[in-house]
Every structure is written in structure tokens, then in C-alpha cells.
Amino acid sequence: MKGVVNIEDLRKLAKKRLPKIAYDFIEGGTDDEVGLGTNEQAFRQARIVPRYLVDVSVRDQSTTIFGRTYSSPIGIAPTGLAGLFRRGADLMLAEAARDANVPFIMSGSSTGSIEDLAKLAPDHGWYQLYSSKDEAISEDLIKRTADAGLKTLVFTVDVPEGSNRERNIRNGWGRPLKLSWATKLEALEHPAWMLEWLRHGTPYFSNWAKYAGPNASADKVADLVAYQNRAPMTWKHVERFRSIFKGNFVLKGIMHPDDAIRAHSLGVDGIMVSNHGARQLDNAPSPLHVLPAINEAVGDKMTVMFDGGIRRGLDAIIALCMGAKFVFQGRPTLYGVTAGGVQGAKTALGIFRREVDISMAQMGATRISDLGPHYLMWKDEEDLRRNRR
């Protein structure tokens, strides 16, 4: 995309296209939004110590998890309501991930369907599951994921209740939408988005249509999703869903080593260390702060992945050095697809790939498997001796 150099450029283009009510949904956190800064600042505080006199003329960032090798260690995390920001965005993101050979996790609040994802990106599509009040719906979604041939199911566990997202409250976000005249007038300043909204209306949650009754309207399906997704989640659900799904079973939202240990004991294949993009508990630590302890607890037993605050390729490298086997980001590719459709999402992934490659050269690493704590600034002499290679 012309003039786009980094993820920040894509964010500005996405903001220009969207009305405030939609942009704030992407960008916002909860309460005072301290957590948003916490996630990003954790990376600013980390320091990489480069190793020179290394031949870095050939570099390889391919990464293998769950028996599949991807071209880069950065995938696309689930981002709900992507179809509100650009119609068809979920499958556009899947196409971009497929072409870049990285995984894409379809949100449980997507407007694309599990079956369409499996047709478009069978080797790159994962599905995100939220617990439903009606457990028969959860079990059917799991069955559909398996029947479609998708090999990885991601059970998101860090939304026990809706959070206090004050930007959304002020904008009248909710079911039903209660838009002020100011909000409606501001939306008119974004004609491309407004035309799409007037033409198509409320995004249609395709995965949920069958549960809302015959010929259910988009609004009726959206009401069902809002109702069903406020459901209890316990370790019993983990055991049950693990027993049903025979593929790779991942828990997203783990933030404590003891929870990671328990997940492993129940046969979970992988965890994603994440605080839901700082959208649930405002004073939670950054996932980067807890990643080393979680990796120490279970890193040799299961696949530890990371999500939260990634805005640069170097951010991904820092998380990989701290123990993550793979990294996911959500907002950056959402900015991209909002701003430029499939090409915008591809641009975001290309930016990350280029930045990872340059950073590896600068620090003296030629393979992702080379990365580890020995590249991080040591805390004291004992730490230096432990990490010296």
C-alpha cells in the first residue's frame, strides 16, 4: 500500500475510514485503559543485547508448532466483529494468512463461517470458541470445527463477564445500539464505511445463524450471540471440550503458571498467554511480564504462545526470547484489513516479516530457534553467568 511504512501508518488509515464508534471499539480497553499502555510499555522496557561477528547473510524465520511449519512466527489473533469494520474482513484476514503461510484464528464473533474458513484456508485456519450458556451450541461448534477439517481449536477463557469499556458506553455501543445524533453525524464524515453500513446493515454472524431459528435476521442472530457468550467457564468445561475435540486444543487467556500447569494436566496441547488485549481487567500485568514464569513451568511440556501489545517485529522477537514458541497479534492486521482489505492485511504481515528479518540480522540470530534469554539484558552477574553462551 502506497505510503505505508509501519503498523502505525495502517492504524491512521483505519481511523480515517471508520466512524468514532467503530474505531473506539477496536482501540479501546477497559476502565482507565491503563492496561493498553502496560502491554505496549512492557516491550519498550525490554532490552536486546546484540551479538556481533556472526554471519547473518542467510536468515530463516520459519517456525514449527503443532507439527506444521509456518513462514513466520507471527499469526493473526481472533478479533471480534471484524466484518463491522470492512464487510467480509474475517475471510480477507484468512486469505492474507494463507498466502503468507501463517495461522489465522477465526473469532467466535466472526461474520465468516467455520465451513467457509475451512474451504479458503484449510491448513491455516484455527477456530476460537467461547463458552455458550447452552452447552449444546458449544459442542456443536466444536463438532463443526472438526468436521470441517480444522486442526486447532482455541478456547478463550479470559472473558468471565463483560468488562467496563467506557468508550463503548459513551458511544451508545450495545444491543440494541443507541446512537446519539452526534454519533450519527460524525459517522457521515466517513462515507465509504457509511455506504457499506447503509447497504448491508448489522453484520451477520454466520456461525450462529442455525441456532437463532429459521430465516433469523442479522439483529436476531446478534442478540443470540450477545446472550449466549455471557456464560460460566470452569475447568470442567476445559475437560469436556478437550474430550470432544481430538485435534490441537489451546487455551487462550492463561496468565498464571499454576493455571498453565493445570491445563497441561488435563491434556491441553497449548496455551496462549494473553490478557485479551487489555480489554477485561485494567490492572492485570502485561502478558510479557508473566510469560517467563509460565514458560519455566510448562515450556518443556506444551506449546506456549503469546498475544498482547505486539506492534513491531522486534516485539515478537522479545516475546520469543522470553519463551514463547509463537506470537499472535490482533489489532495490527485489523487496521490493515480495515484500511485496505486483503491487501491491507497482507501489508501488515509483510511489515512484521521485514522487521523480524532486520532485527534478527541486527542481533546476530539466523534462525528463530536461536532466540532465547541469552539475548536479553541480564539483571545481575548471576543472571549473566546463567545466560552466557
mmCIF file with all atom_site columns, C-alpha atoms in Angstrom, residues 46-257:
data_model
loop_
_atom_site.group_PDB
_atom_site.id
_atom_site.type_symbol
_atom_site.label_atom_id
_atom_site.label_alt_id
_atom_site.label_comp_id
_atom_site.label_asym_id
_atom_site.label_entity_id
_atom_site.label_seq_id
_atom_site.pdbx_PDB_ins_code
_atom_site.Cartn_x
_atom_site.Cartn_y
_atom_site.Cartn_z
_atom_site.occupancy
_atom_site.B_iso_or_equiv
_atom_site.pdbx_formal_charge
_atom_site.auth_seq_id
_atom_site.auth_comp_id
_atom_site.auth_asym_id
_atom_site.auth_atom_id
_atom_site.pdbx_PDB_model_num
ATOM 1   C CA . ALA A 1 46  ? 12.938  -4.850  27.432 1.00 0.00 ? 46  ALA A CA 1
ATOM 2   C CA . ARG A 1 47  ? 16.477  -4.732  26.061 1.00 0.00 ? 47  ARG A CA 1
ATOM 3   C CA . ILE A 1 48  ? 18.080  -6.973  23.444 1.00 0.00 ? 48  ILE A CA 1
ATOM 4   C CA . VAL A 1 49  ? 21.860  -7.386  23.700 1.00 0.00 ? 49  VAL A CA 1
ATOM 5   C CA . PRO A 1 50  ? 23.229  -7.964  20.171 1.00 0.00 ? 50  PRO A CA 1
ATOM 6   C CA . ARG A 1 51  ? 25.951  -10.462 19.330 1.00 0.00 ? 51  ARG A CA 1
ATOM 7   C CA . TYR A 1 52  ? 28.238  -9.343  16.516 1.00 0.00 ? 52  TYR A CA 1
ATOM 8   C CA . LEU A 1 53  ? 30.786  -11.067 14.239 1.00 0.00 ? 53  LEU A CA 1
ATOM 9   C CA . VAL A 1 54  ? 28.092  -13.580 13.285 1.00 0.00 ? 54  VAL A CA 1
ATOM 10  C CA . ASP A 1 55  ? 27.446  -14.443 9.627  1.00 0.00 ? 55  ASP A CA 1
ATOM 11  C CA . VAL A 1 56  ? 23.820  -13.341 9.191  1.00 0.00 ? 56  VAL A CA 1
ATOM 12  C CA . SER A 1 57  ? 23.810  -13.250 5.401  1.00 0.00 ? 57  SER A CA 1
ATOM 13  C CA . VAL A 1 58  ? 21.224  -16.063 5.359  1.00 0.00 ? 58  VAL A CA 1
ATOM 14  C CA . ARG A 1 59  ? 18.311  -15.795 7.785  1.00 0.00 ? 59  ARG A CA 1
ATOM 15  C CA . ASP A 1 60  ? 15.308  -18.085 8.260  1.00 0.00 ? 60  ASP A CA 1
ATOM 16  C CA . GLN A 1 61  ? 12.278  -17.122 10.343 1.00 0.00 ? 61  GLN A CA 1
ATOM 17  C CA . SER A 1 62  ? 10.238  -20.252 9.649  1.00 0.00 ? 62  SER A CA 1
ATOM 18  C CA . THR A 1 63  ? 8.690   -21.701 12.815 1.00 0.00 ? 63  THR A CA 1
ATOM 19  C CA . THR A 1 64  ? 7.108   -25.077 13.554 1.00 0.00 ? 64  THR A CA 1
ATOM 20  C CA . ILE A 1 65  ? 4.238   -25.605 16.001 1.00 0.00 ? 65  ILE A CA 1
ATOM 21  C CA . PHE A 1 66  ? 1.768   -28.490 16.232 1.00 0.00 ? 66  PHE A CA 1
ATOM 22  C CA . GLY A 1 67  ? 3.714   -30.297 13.534 1.00 0.00 ? 67  GLY A CA 1
ATOM 23  C CA . ARG A 1 68  ? 3.272   -27.590 10.880 1.00 0.00 ? 68  ARG A CA 1
ATOM 24  C CA . THR A 1 69  ? 5.979   -25.204 9.675  1.00 0.00 ? 69  THR A CA 1
ATOM 25  C CA . TYR A 1 70  ? 4.926   -21.604 9.084  1.00 0.00 ? 70  TYR A CA 1
ATOM 26  C CA . SER A 1 71  ? 6.912   -18.967 7.200  1.00 0.00 ? 71  SER A CA 1
ATOM 27  C CA . SER A 1 72  ? 6.996   -16.525 10.114 1.00 0.00 ? 72  SER A CA 1
ATOM 28  C CA . PRO A 1 73  ? 6.424   -16.710 13.889 1.00 0.00 ? 73  PRO A CA 1
ATOM 29  C CA . ILE A 1 74  ? 3.607   -14.110 13.876 1.00 0.00 ? 74  ILE A CA 1
ATOM 30  C CA . GLY A 1 75  ? -0.011  -15.173 13.301 1.00 0.00 ? 75  GLY A CA 1
ATOM 31  C CA . ILE A 1 76  ? -3.374  -13.400 13.388 1.00 0.00 ? 76  ILE A CA 1
ATOM 32  C CA . ALA A 1 77  ? -5.252  -13.496 16.699 1.00 0.00 ? 77  ALA A CA 1
ATOM 33  C CA . PRO A 1 78  ? -9.069  -13.598 16.819 1.00 0.00 ? 78  PRO A CA 1
ATOM 34  C CA . THR A 1 79  ? -10.641 -10.144 16.512 1.00 0.00 ? 79  THR A CA 1
ATOM 35  C CA . GLY A 1 80  ? -14.385 -9.958  17.019 1.00 0.00 ? 80  GLY A CA 1
ATOM 36  C CA . LEU A 1 81  ? -16.759 -8.033  14.744 1.00 0.00 ? 81  LEU A CA 1
ATOM 37  C CA . ALA A 1 82  ? -14.139 -7.604  12.016 1.00 0.00 ? 82  ALA A CA 1
ATOM 38  C CA . GLY A 1 83  ? -16.983 -7.586  9.498  1.00 0.00 ? 83  GLY A CA 1
ATOM 39  C CA . LEU A 1 84  ? -18.246 -4.343  11.010 1.00 0.00 ? 84  LEU A CA 1
ATOM 40  C CA . PHE A 1 85  ? -15.064 -2.528  10.029 1.00 0.00 ? 85  PHE A CA 1
ATOM 41  C CA . ARG A 1 86  ? -14.972 -3.932  6.487  1.00 0.00 ? 86  ARG A CA 1
ATOM 42  C CA . ARG A 1 87  ? -17.550 -6.330  5.126  1.00 0.00 ? 87  ARG A CA 1
ATOM 43  C CA . GLY A 1 88  ? -16.076 -9.807  4.695  1.00 0.00 ? 88  GLY A CA 1
ATOM 44  C CA . ALA A 1 89  ? -12.996 -8.927  6.763  1.00 0.00 ? 89  ALA A CA 1
ATOM 45  C CA . ASP A 1 90  ? -12.765 -12.292 8.545  1.00 0.00 ? 90  ASP A CA 1
ATOM 46  C CA . LEU A 1 91  ? -12.205 -14.257 5.355  1.00 0.00 ? 91  LEU A CA 1
ATOM 47  C CA . MET A 1 92  ? -9.950  -11.498 3.996  1.00 0.00 ? 92  MET A CA 1
ATOM 48  C CA . LEU A 1 93  ? -7.733  -11.997 7.041  1.00 0.00 ? 93  LEU A CA 1
ATOM 49  C CA . ALA A 1 94  ? -7.811  -15.758 6.458  1.00 0.00 ? 94  ALA A CA 1
ATOM 50  C CA . GLU A 1 95  ? -6.756  -15.275 2.843  1.00 0.00 ? 95  GLU A CA 1
ATOM 51  C CA . ALA A 1 96  ? -3.891  -12.991 3.847  1.00 0.00 ? 96  ALA A CA 1
ATOM 52  C CA . ALA A 1 97  ? -2.706  -15.507 6.453  1.00 0.00 ? 97  ALA A CA 1
ATOM 53  C CA . ARG A 1 98  ? -2.914  -18.380 3.984  1.00 0.00 ? 98  ARG A CA 1
ATOM 54  C CA . ASP A 1 99  ? -0.878  -16.514 1.378  1.00 0.00 ? 99  ASP A CA 1
ATOM 55  C CA . ALA A 1 100 ? 1.717   -15.513 3.989  1.00 0.00 ? 100 ALA A CA 1
ATOM 56  C CA . ASN A 1 101 ? 1.753   -19.084 5.379  1.00 0.00 ? 101 ASN A CA 1
ATOM 57  C CA . VAL A 1 102 ? 0.872   -18.117 8.958  1.00 0.00 ? 102 VAL A CA 1
ATOM 58  C CA . PRO A 1 103 ? -2.073  -19.200 11.135 1.00 0.00 ? 103 PRO A CA 1
ATOM 59  C CA . PHE A 1 104 ? -5.310  -17.224 11.399 1.00 0.00 ? 104 PHE A CA 1
ATOM 60  C CA . ILE A 1 105 ? -7.700  -17.698 14.336 1.00 0.00 ? 105 ILE A CA 1
ATOM 61  C CA . MET A 1 106 ? -11.311 -17.028 13.366 1.00 0.00 ? 106 MET A CA 1
ATOM 62  C CA . SER A 1 107 ? -13.135 -15.179 16.141 1.00 0.00 ? 107 SER A CA 1
ATOM 63  C CA . GLY A 1 108 ? -16.131 -16.716 17.849 1.00 0.00 ? 108 GLY A CA 1
ATOM 64  C CA . SER A 1 109 ? -17.806 -13.414 16.920 1.00 0.00 ? 109 SER A CA 1
ATOM 65  C CA . SER A 1 110 ? -16.857 -13.572 13.261 1.00 0.00 ? 110 SER A CA 1
ATOM 66  C CA . THR A 1 111 ? -19.074 -12.878 10.276 1.00 0.00 ? 111 THR A CA 1
ATOM 67  C CA . GLY A 1 112 ? -17.477 -15.672 8.251  1.00 0.00 ? 112 GLY A CA 1
ATOM 68  C CA . SER A 1 113 ? -18.337 -19.297 8.875  1.00 0.00 ? 113 SER A CA 1
ATOM 69  C CA . ILE A 1 114 ? -16.227 -22.217 10.046 1.00 0.00 ? 114 ILE A CA 1
ATOM 70  C CA . GLU A 1 115 ? -17.056 -24.051 6.846  1.00 0.00 ? 115 GLU A CA 1
ATOM 71  C CA . ASP A 1 116 ? -16.023 -21.136 4.604  1.00 0.00 ? 116 ASP A CA 1
ATOM 72  C CA . LEU A 1 117 ? -12.769 -20.811 6.550  1.00 0.00 ? 117 LEU A CA 1
ATOM 73  C CA . ALA A 1 118 ? -12.019 -24.491 6.007  1.00 0.00 ? 118 ALA A CA 1
ATOM 74  C CA . LYS A 1 119 ? -12.594 -24.129 2.254  1.00 0.00 ? 119 LYS A CA 1
ATOM 75  C CA . LEU A 1 120 ? -10.449 -20.995 1.974  1.00 0.00 ? 120 LEU A CA 1
ATOM 76  C CA . ALA A 1 121 ? -7.573  -21.796 4.335  1.00 0.00 ? 121 ALA A CA 1
ATOM 77  C CA . PRO A 1 122 ? -7.789  -25.425 5.495  1.00 0.00 ? 122 PRO A CA 1
ATOM 78  C CA . ASP A 1 123 ? -4.158  -25.598 6.624  1.00 0.00 ? 123 ASP A CA 1
ATOM 79  C CA . HIS A 1 124 ? -4.013  -22.158 8.243  1.00 0.00 ? 124 HIS A CA 1
ATOM 80  C CA . GLY A 1 125 ? -7.420  -21.656 9.845  1.00 0.00 ? 125 GLY A CA 1
ATOM 81  C CA . TRP A 1 126 ? -7.987  -22.160 13.564 1.00 0.00 ? 126 TRP A CA 1
ATOM 82  C CA . TYR A 1 127 ? -11.312 -21.526 15.332 1.00 0.00 ? 127 TYR A CA 1
ATOM 83  C CA . GLN A 1 128 ? -11.891 -19.630 18.574 1.00 0.00 ? 128 GLN A CA 1
ATOM 84  C CA . LEU A 1 129 ? -14.554 -20.947 20.923 1.00 0.00 ? 129 LEU A CA 1
ATOM 85  C CA . TYR A 1 130 ? -16.360 -19.040 23.670 1.00 0.00 ? 130 TYR A CA 1
ATOM 86  C CA . SER A 1 131 ? -18.392 -20.973 26.199 1.00 0.00 ? 131 SER A CA 1
ATOM 87  C CA . SER A 1 132 ? -22.143 -20.687 25.485 1.00 0.00 ? 132 SER A CA 1
ATOM 88  C CA . LYS A 1 133 ? -24.940 -20.727 28.035 1.00 0.00 ? 133 LYS A CA 1
ATOM 89  C CA . ASP A 1 134 ? -26.417 -23.548 26.004 1.00 0.00 ? 134 ASP A CA 1
ATOM 90  C CA . GLU A 1 135 ? -23.616 -26.106 26.067 1.00 0.00 ? 135 GLU A CA 1
ATOM 91  C CA . ALA A 1 136 ? -25.174 -27.908 23.125 1.00 0.00 ? 136 ALA A CA 1
ATOM 92  C CA . ILE A 1 137 ? -24.212 -24.911 20.980 1.00 0.00 ? 137 ILE A CA 1
ATOM 93  C CA . SER A 1 138 ? -20.603 -25.054 22.190 1.00 0.00 ? 138 SER A CA 1
ATOM 94  C CA . GLU A 1 139 ? -20.452 -28.759 21.484 1.00 0.00 ? 139 GLU A CA 1
ATOM 95  C CA . ASP A 1 140 ? -21.932 -28.313 18.027 1.00 0.00 ? 140 ASP A CA 1
ATOM 96  C CA . LEU A 1 141 ? -19.415 -25.572 17.183 1.00 0.00 ? 141 LEU A CA 1
ATOM 97  C CA . ILE A 1 142 ? -16.620 -27.936 18.263 1.00 0.00 ? 142 ILE A CA 1
ATOM 98  C CA . LYS A 1 143 ? -18.085 -30.707 16.115 1.00 0.00 ? 143 LYS A CA 1
ATOM 99  C CA . ARG A 1 144 ? -18.371 -28.352 13.131 1.00 0.00 ? 144 ARG A CA 1
ATOM 100 C CA . THR A 1 145 ? -14.734 -27.325 13.571 1.00 0.00 ? 145 THR A CA 1
ATOM 101 C CA . ALA A 1 146 ? -13.621 -30.947 13.482 1.00 0.00 ? 146 ALA A CA 1
ATOM 102 C CA . ASP A 1 147 ? -15.980 -31.927 10.657 1.00 0.00 ? 147 ASP A CA 1
ATOM 103 C CA . ALA A 1 148 ? -14.696 -29.027 8.542  1.00 0.00 ? 148 ALA A CA 1
ATOM 104 C CA . GLY A 1 149 ? -11.170 -30.394 8.917  1.00 0.00 ? 149 GLY A CA 1
ATOM 105 C CA . LEU A 1 150 ? -9.726  -27.569 11.010 1.00 0.00 ? 150 LEU A CA 1
ATOM 106 C CA . LYS A 1 151 ? -6.989  -28.969 13.200 1.00 0.00 ? 151 LYS A CA 1
ATOM 107 C CA . THR A 1 152 ? -6.769  -26.416 16.030 1.00 0.00 ? 152 THR A CA 1
ATOM 108 C CA . LEU A 1 153 ? -9.451  -25.181 18.437 1.00 0.00 ? 153 LEU A CA 1
ATOM 109 C CA . VAL A 1 154 ? -8.746  -22.180 20.693 1.00 0.00 ? 154 VAL A CA 1
ATOM 110 C CA . PHE A 1 155 ? -10.926 -21.961 23.809 1.00 0.00 ? 155 PHE A CA 1
ATOM 111 C CA . THR A 1 156 ? -10.837 -18.383 25.119 1.00 0.00 ? 156 THR A CA 1
ATOM 112 C CA . VAL A 1 157 ? -11.144 -18.365 28.918 1.00 0.00 ? 157 VAL A CA 1
ATOM 113 C CA . ASP A 1 158 ? -10.456 -14.743 29.908 1.00 0.00 ? 158 ASP A CA 1
ATOM 114 C CA . VAL A 1 159 ? -13.954 -13.265 29.471 1.00 0.00 ? 159 VAL A CA 1
ATOM 115 C CA . PRO A 1 160 ? -15.860 -14.389 32.593 1.00 0.00 ? 160 PRO A CA 1
ATOM 116 C CA . GLU A 1 161 ? -18.096 -11.316 32.278 1.00 0.00 ? 161 GLU A CA 1
ATOM 117 C CA . GLY A 1 162 ? -18.447 -8.255  30.082 1.00 0.00 ? 162 GLY A CA 1
ATOM 118 C CA . SER A 1 163 ? -15.978 -5.547  31.097 1.00 0.00 ? 163 SER A CA 1
ATOM 119 C CA . ASN A 1 164 ? -16.434 -1.836  31.744 1.00 0.00 ? 164 ASN A CA 1
ATOM 120 C CA . ARG A 1 165 ? -15.499 -0.460  28.327 1.00 0.00 ? 165 ARG A CA 1
ATOM 121 C CA . GLU A 1 166 ? -16.318 3.173   28.876 1.00 0.00 ? 166 GLU A CA 1
ATOM 122 C CA . ARG A 1 167 ? -15.579 4.320   25.322 1.00 0.00 ? 167 ARG A CA 1
ATOM 123 C CA . ASN A 1 168 ? -18.284 1.963   24.095 1.00 0.00 ? 168 ASN A CA 1
ATOM 124 C CA . ILE A 1 169 ? -20.736 3.083   26.772 1.00 0.00 ? 169 ILE A CA 1
ATOM 125 C CA . ARG A 1 170 ? -20.313 6.739   25.833 1.00 0.00 ? 170 ARG A CA 1
ATOM 126 C CA . ASN A 1 171 ? -20.765 5.918   22.152 1.00 0.00 ? 171 ASN A CA 1
ATOM 127 C CA . GLY A 1 172 ? -24.003 4.032   22.779 1.00 0.00 ? 172 GLY A CA 1
ATOM 128 C CA . TRP A 1 173 ? -22.496 0.675   21.890 1.00 0.00 ? 173 TRP A CA 1
ATOM 129 C CA . GLY A 1 174 ? -24.583 -2.323  22.876 1.00 0.00 ? 174 GLY A CA 1
ATOM 130 C CA . ARG A 1 175 ? -27.587 -4.429  21.946 1.00 0.00 ? 175 ARG A CA 1
ATOM 131 C CA . PRO A 1 176 ? -29.585 -2.646  20.698 1.00 0.00 ? 176 PRO A CA 1
ATOM 132 C CA . LEU A 1 177 ? -27.378 0.219   19.502 1.00 0.00 ? 177 LEU A CA 1
ATOM 133 C CA . LYS A 1 178 ? -28.422 3.559   20.970 1.00 0.00 ? 178 LYS A CA 1
ATOM 134 C CA . LEU A 1 179 ? -26.685 6.108   18.780 1.00 0.00 ? 179 LEU A CA 1
ATOM 135 C CA . SER A 1 180 ? -26.809 9.782   19.662 1.00 0.00 ? 180 SER A CA 1
ATOM 136 C CA . TRP A 1 181 ? -27.312 12.382  16.937 1.00 0.00 ? 181 TRP A CA 1
ATOM 137 C CA . ALA A 1 182 ? -23.689 13.422  17.425 1.00 0.00 ? 182 ALA A CA 1
ATOM 138 C CA . THR A 1 183 ? -22.561 9.842   16.768 1.00 0.00 ? 183 THR A CA 1
ATOM 139 C CA . LYS A 1 184 ? -24.713 9.605   13.637 1.00 0.00 ? 184 LYS A CA 1
ATOM 140 C CA . LEU A 1 185 ? -23.492 12.936  12.289 1.00 0.00 ? 185 LEU A CA 1
ATOM 141 C CA . GLU A 1 186 ? -19.860 12.002  12.940 1.00 0.00 ? 186 GLU A CA 1
ATOM 142 C CA . ALA A 1 187 ? -20.368 8.758   11.028 1.00 0.00 ? 187 ALA A CA 1
ATOM 143 C CA . LEU A 1 188 ? -21.390 10.755  7.952  1.00 0.00 ? 188 LEU A CA 1
ATOM 144 C CA . GLU A 1 189 ? -17.817 12.058  7.801  1.00 0.00 ? 189 GLU A CA 1
ATOM 145 C CA . HIS A 1 190 ? -16.712 8.533   6.814  1.00 0.00 ? 190 HIS A CA 1
ATOM 146 C CA . PRO A 1 191 ? -18.686 7.992   3.593  1.00 0.00 ? 191 PRO A CA 1
ATOM 147 C CA . ALA A 1 192 ? -17.078 4.727   2.413  1.00 0.00 ? 192 ALA A CA 1
ATOM 148 C CA . TRP A 1 193 ? -17.876 2.983   5.691  1.00 0.00 ? 193 TRP A CA 1
ATOM 149 C CA . MET A 1 194 ? -21.294 4.638   5.951  1.00 0.00 ? 194 MET A CA 1
ATOM 150 C CA . LEU A 1 195 ? -22.271 3.492   2.454  1.00 0.00 ? 195 LEU A CA 1
ATOM 151 C CA . GLU A 1 196 ? -21.319 -0.081  3.356  1.00 0.00 ? 196 GLU A CA 1
ATOM 152 C CA . TRP A 1 197 ? -23.371 0.123   6.556  1.00 0.00 ? 197 TRP A CA 1
ATOM 153 C CA . LEU A 1 198 ? -26.448 1.551   4.770  1.00 0.00 ? 198 LEU A CA 1
ATOM 154 C CA . ARG A 1 199 ? -26.185 -1.141  2.109  1.00 0.00 ? 199 ARG A CA 1
ATOM 155 C CA . HIS A 1 200 ? -25.705 -4.140  4.412  1.00 0.00 ? 200 HIS A CA 1
ATOM 156 C CA . GLY A 1 201 ? -26.640 -3.109  7.963  1.00 0.00 ? 201 GLY A CA 1
ATOM 157 C CA . THR A 1 202 ? -25.801 -5.214  11.022 1.00 0.00 ? 202 THR A CA 1
ATOM 158 C CA . PRO A 1 203 ? -23.038 -7.770  10.339 1.00 0.00 ? 203 PRO A CA 1
ATOM 159 C CA . TYR A 1 204 ? -24.384 -11.304 10.030 1.00 0.00 ? 204 TYR A CA 1
ATOM 160 C CA . PHE A 1 205 ? -22.796 -13.810 12.404 1.00 0.00 ? 205 PHE A CA 1
ATOM 161 C CA . SER A 1 206 ? -22.853 -16.765 10.032 1.00 0.00 ? 206 SER A CA 1
ATOM 162 C CA . ASN A 1 207 ? -21.640 -19.359 12.533 1.00 0.00 ? 207 ASN A CA 1
ATOM 163 C CA . TRP A 1 208 ? -24.583 -18.641 14.822 1.00 0.00 ? 208 TRP A CA 1
ATOM 164 C CA . ALA A 1 209 ? -27.425 -18.403 12.295 1.00 0.00 ? 209 ALA A CA 1
ATOM 165 C CA . LYS A 1 210 ? -28.508 -22.038 12.663 1.00 0.00 ? 210 LYS A CA 1
ATOM 166 C CA . TYR A 1 211 ? -29.029 -21.579 16.396 1.00 0.00 ? 211 TYR A CA 1
ATOM 167 C CA . ALA A 1 212 ? -31.276 -18.498 16.044 1.00 0.00 ? 212 ALA A CA 1
ATOM 168 C CA . GLY A 1 213 ? -34.118 -20.197 14.182 1.00 0.00 ? 213 GLY A CA 1
ATOM 169 C CA . PRO A 1 214 ? -35.207 -20.331 10.541 1.00 0.00 ? 214 PRO A CA 1
ATOM 170 C CA . ASN A 1 215 ? -34.582 -17.192 8.472  1.00 0.00 ? 215 ASN A CA 1
ATOM 171 C CA . ALA A 1 216 ? -33.302 -15.270 11.507 1.00 0.00 ? 216 ALA A CA 1
ATOM 172 C CA . SER A 1 217 ? -32.419 -11.637 10.828 1.00 0.00 ? 217 SER A CA 1
ATOM 173 C CA . ALA A 1 218 ? -28.919 -10.275 11.428 1.00 0.00 ? 218 ALA A CA 1
ATOM 174 C CA . ASP A 1 219 ? -30.183 -8.444  14.511 1.00 0.00 ? 219 ASP A CA 1
ATOM 175 C CA . LYS A 1 220 ? -31.802 -11.575 15.943 1.00 0.00 ? 220 LYS A CA 1
ATOM 176 C CA . VAL A 1 221 ? -28.587 -13.557 15.441 1.00 0.00 ? 221 VAL A CA 1
ATOM 177 C CA . ALA A 1 222 ? -26.545 -10.742 17.043 1.00 0.00 ? 222 ALA A CA 1
ATOM 178 C CA . ASP A 1 223 ? -28.872 -10.752 20.062 1.00 0.00 ? 223 ASP A CA 1
ATOM 179 C CA . LEU A 1 224 ? -28.383 -14.509 20.410 1.00 0.00 ? 224 LEU A CA 1
ATOM 180 C CA . VAL A 1 225 ? -24.591 -14.157 20.317 1.00 0.00 ? 225 VAL A CA 1
ATOM 181 C CA . ALA A 1 226 ? -24.663 -11.400 22.953 1.00 0.00 ? 226 ALA A CA 1
ATOM 182 C CA . TYR A 1 227 ? -26.841 -13.566 25.220 1.00 0.00 ? 227 TYR A CA 1
ATOM 183 C CA . GLN A 1 228 ? -25.055 -16.885 24.768 1.00 0.00 ? 228 GLN A CA 1
ATOM 184 C CA . ASN A 1 229 ? -21.500 -15.577 25.165 1.00 0.00 ? 229 ASN A CA 1
ATOM 185 C CA . ARG A 1 230 ? -22.052 -14.487 28.757 1.00 0.00 ? 230 ARG A CA 1
ATOM 186 C CA . ALA A 1 231 ? -21.672 -17.997 30.107 1.00 0.00 ? 231 ALA A CA 1
ATOM 187 C CA . PRO A 1 232 ? -19.807 -19.609 33.017 1.00 0.00 ? 232 PRO A CA 1
ATOM 188 C CA . MET A 1 233 ? -16.418 -21.144 32.267 1.00 0.00 ? 233 MET A CA 1
ATOM 189 C CA . THR A 1 234 ? -14.737 -23.628 34.592 1.00 0.00 ? 234 THR A CA 1
ATOM 190 C CA . TRP A 1 235 ? -12.114 -26.355 34.414 1.00 0.00 ? 235 TRP A CA 1
ATOM 191 C CA . LYS A 1 236 ? -14.986 -28.783 33.858 1.00 0.00 ? 236 LYS A CA 1
ATOM 192 C CA . HIS A 1 237 ? -15.614 -27.053 30.532 1.00 0.00 ? 237 HIS A CA 1
ATOM 193 C CA . VAL A 1 238 ? -11.944 -27.466 29.652 1.00 0.00 ? 238 VAL A CA 1
ATOM 194 C CA . GLU A 1 239 ? -12.132 -31.195 30.413 1.00 0.00 ? 239 GLU A CA 1
ATOM 195 C CA . ARG A 1 240 ? -15.352 -31.600 28.448 1.00 0.00 ? 240 ARG A CA 1
ATOM 196 C CA . PHE A 1 241 ? -14.242 -29.662 25.365 1.00 0.00 ? 241 PHE A CA 1
ATOM 197 C CA . ARG A 1 242 ? -10.838 -31.360 25.418 1.00 0.00 ? 242 ARG A CA 1
ATOM 198 C CA . SER A 1 243 ? -12.523 -34.757 25.369 1.00 0.00 ? 243 SER A CA 1
ATOM 199 C CA . ILE A 1 244 ? -14.693 -33.807 22.382 1.00 0.00 ? 244 ILE A CA 1
ATOM 200 C CA . PHE A 1 245 ? -12.070 -32.205 20.155 1.00 0.00 ? 245 PHE A CA 1
ATOM 201 C CA . LYS A 1 246 ? -9.363  -34.604 19.023 1.00 0.00 ? 246 LYS A CA 1
ATOM 202 C CA . GLY A 1 247 ? -7.140  -32.033 17.316 1.00 0.00 ? 247 GLY A CA 1
ATOM 203 C CA . ASN A 1 248 ? -4.856  -29.406 18.852 1.00 0.00 ? 248 ASN A CA 1
ATOM 204 C CA . PHE A 1 249 ? -6.653  -27.894 21.850 1.00 0.00 ? 249 PHE A CA 1
ATOM 205 C CA . VAL A 1 250 ? -5.444  -24.473 23.041 1.00 0.00 ? 250 VAL A CA 1
ATOM 206 C CA . LEU A 1 251 ? -6.476  -22.288 25.977 1.00 0.00 ? 251 LEU A CA 1
ATOM 207 C CA . LYS A 1 252 ? -6.268  -18.548 25.291 1.00 0.00 ? 252 LYS A CA 1
ATOM 208 C CA . GLY A 1 253 ? -6.013  -16.133 28.216 1.00 0.00 ? 253 GLY A CA 1
ATOM 209 C CA . ILE A 1 254 ? -3.784  -18.032 30.657 1.00 0.00 ? 254 ILE A CA 1
ATOM 210 C CA . MET A 1 255 ? -1.865  -15.595 32.900 1.00 0.00 ? 255 MET A CA 1
ATOM 211 C CA . HIS A 1 256 ? -0.712  -17.704 35.874 1.00 0.00 ? 256 HIS A CA 1
ATOM 212 C CA . PRO A 1 257 ? 1.813   -20.570 35.999 1.00 0.00 ? 257 PRO A CA 1
#
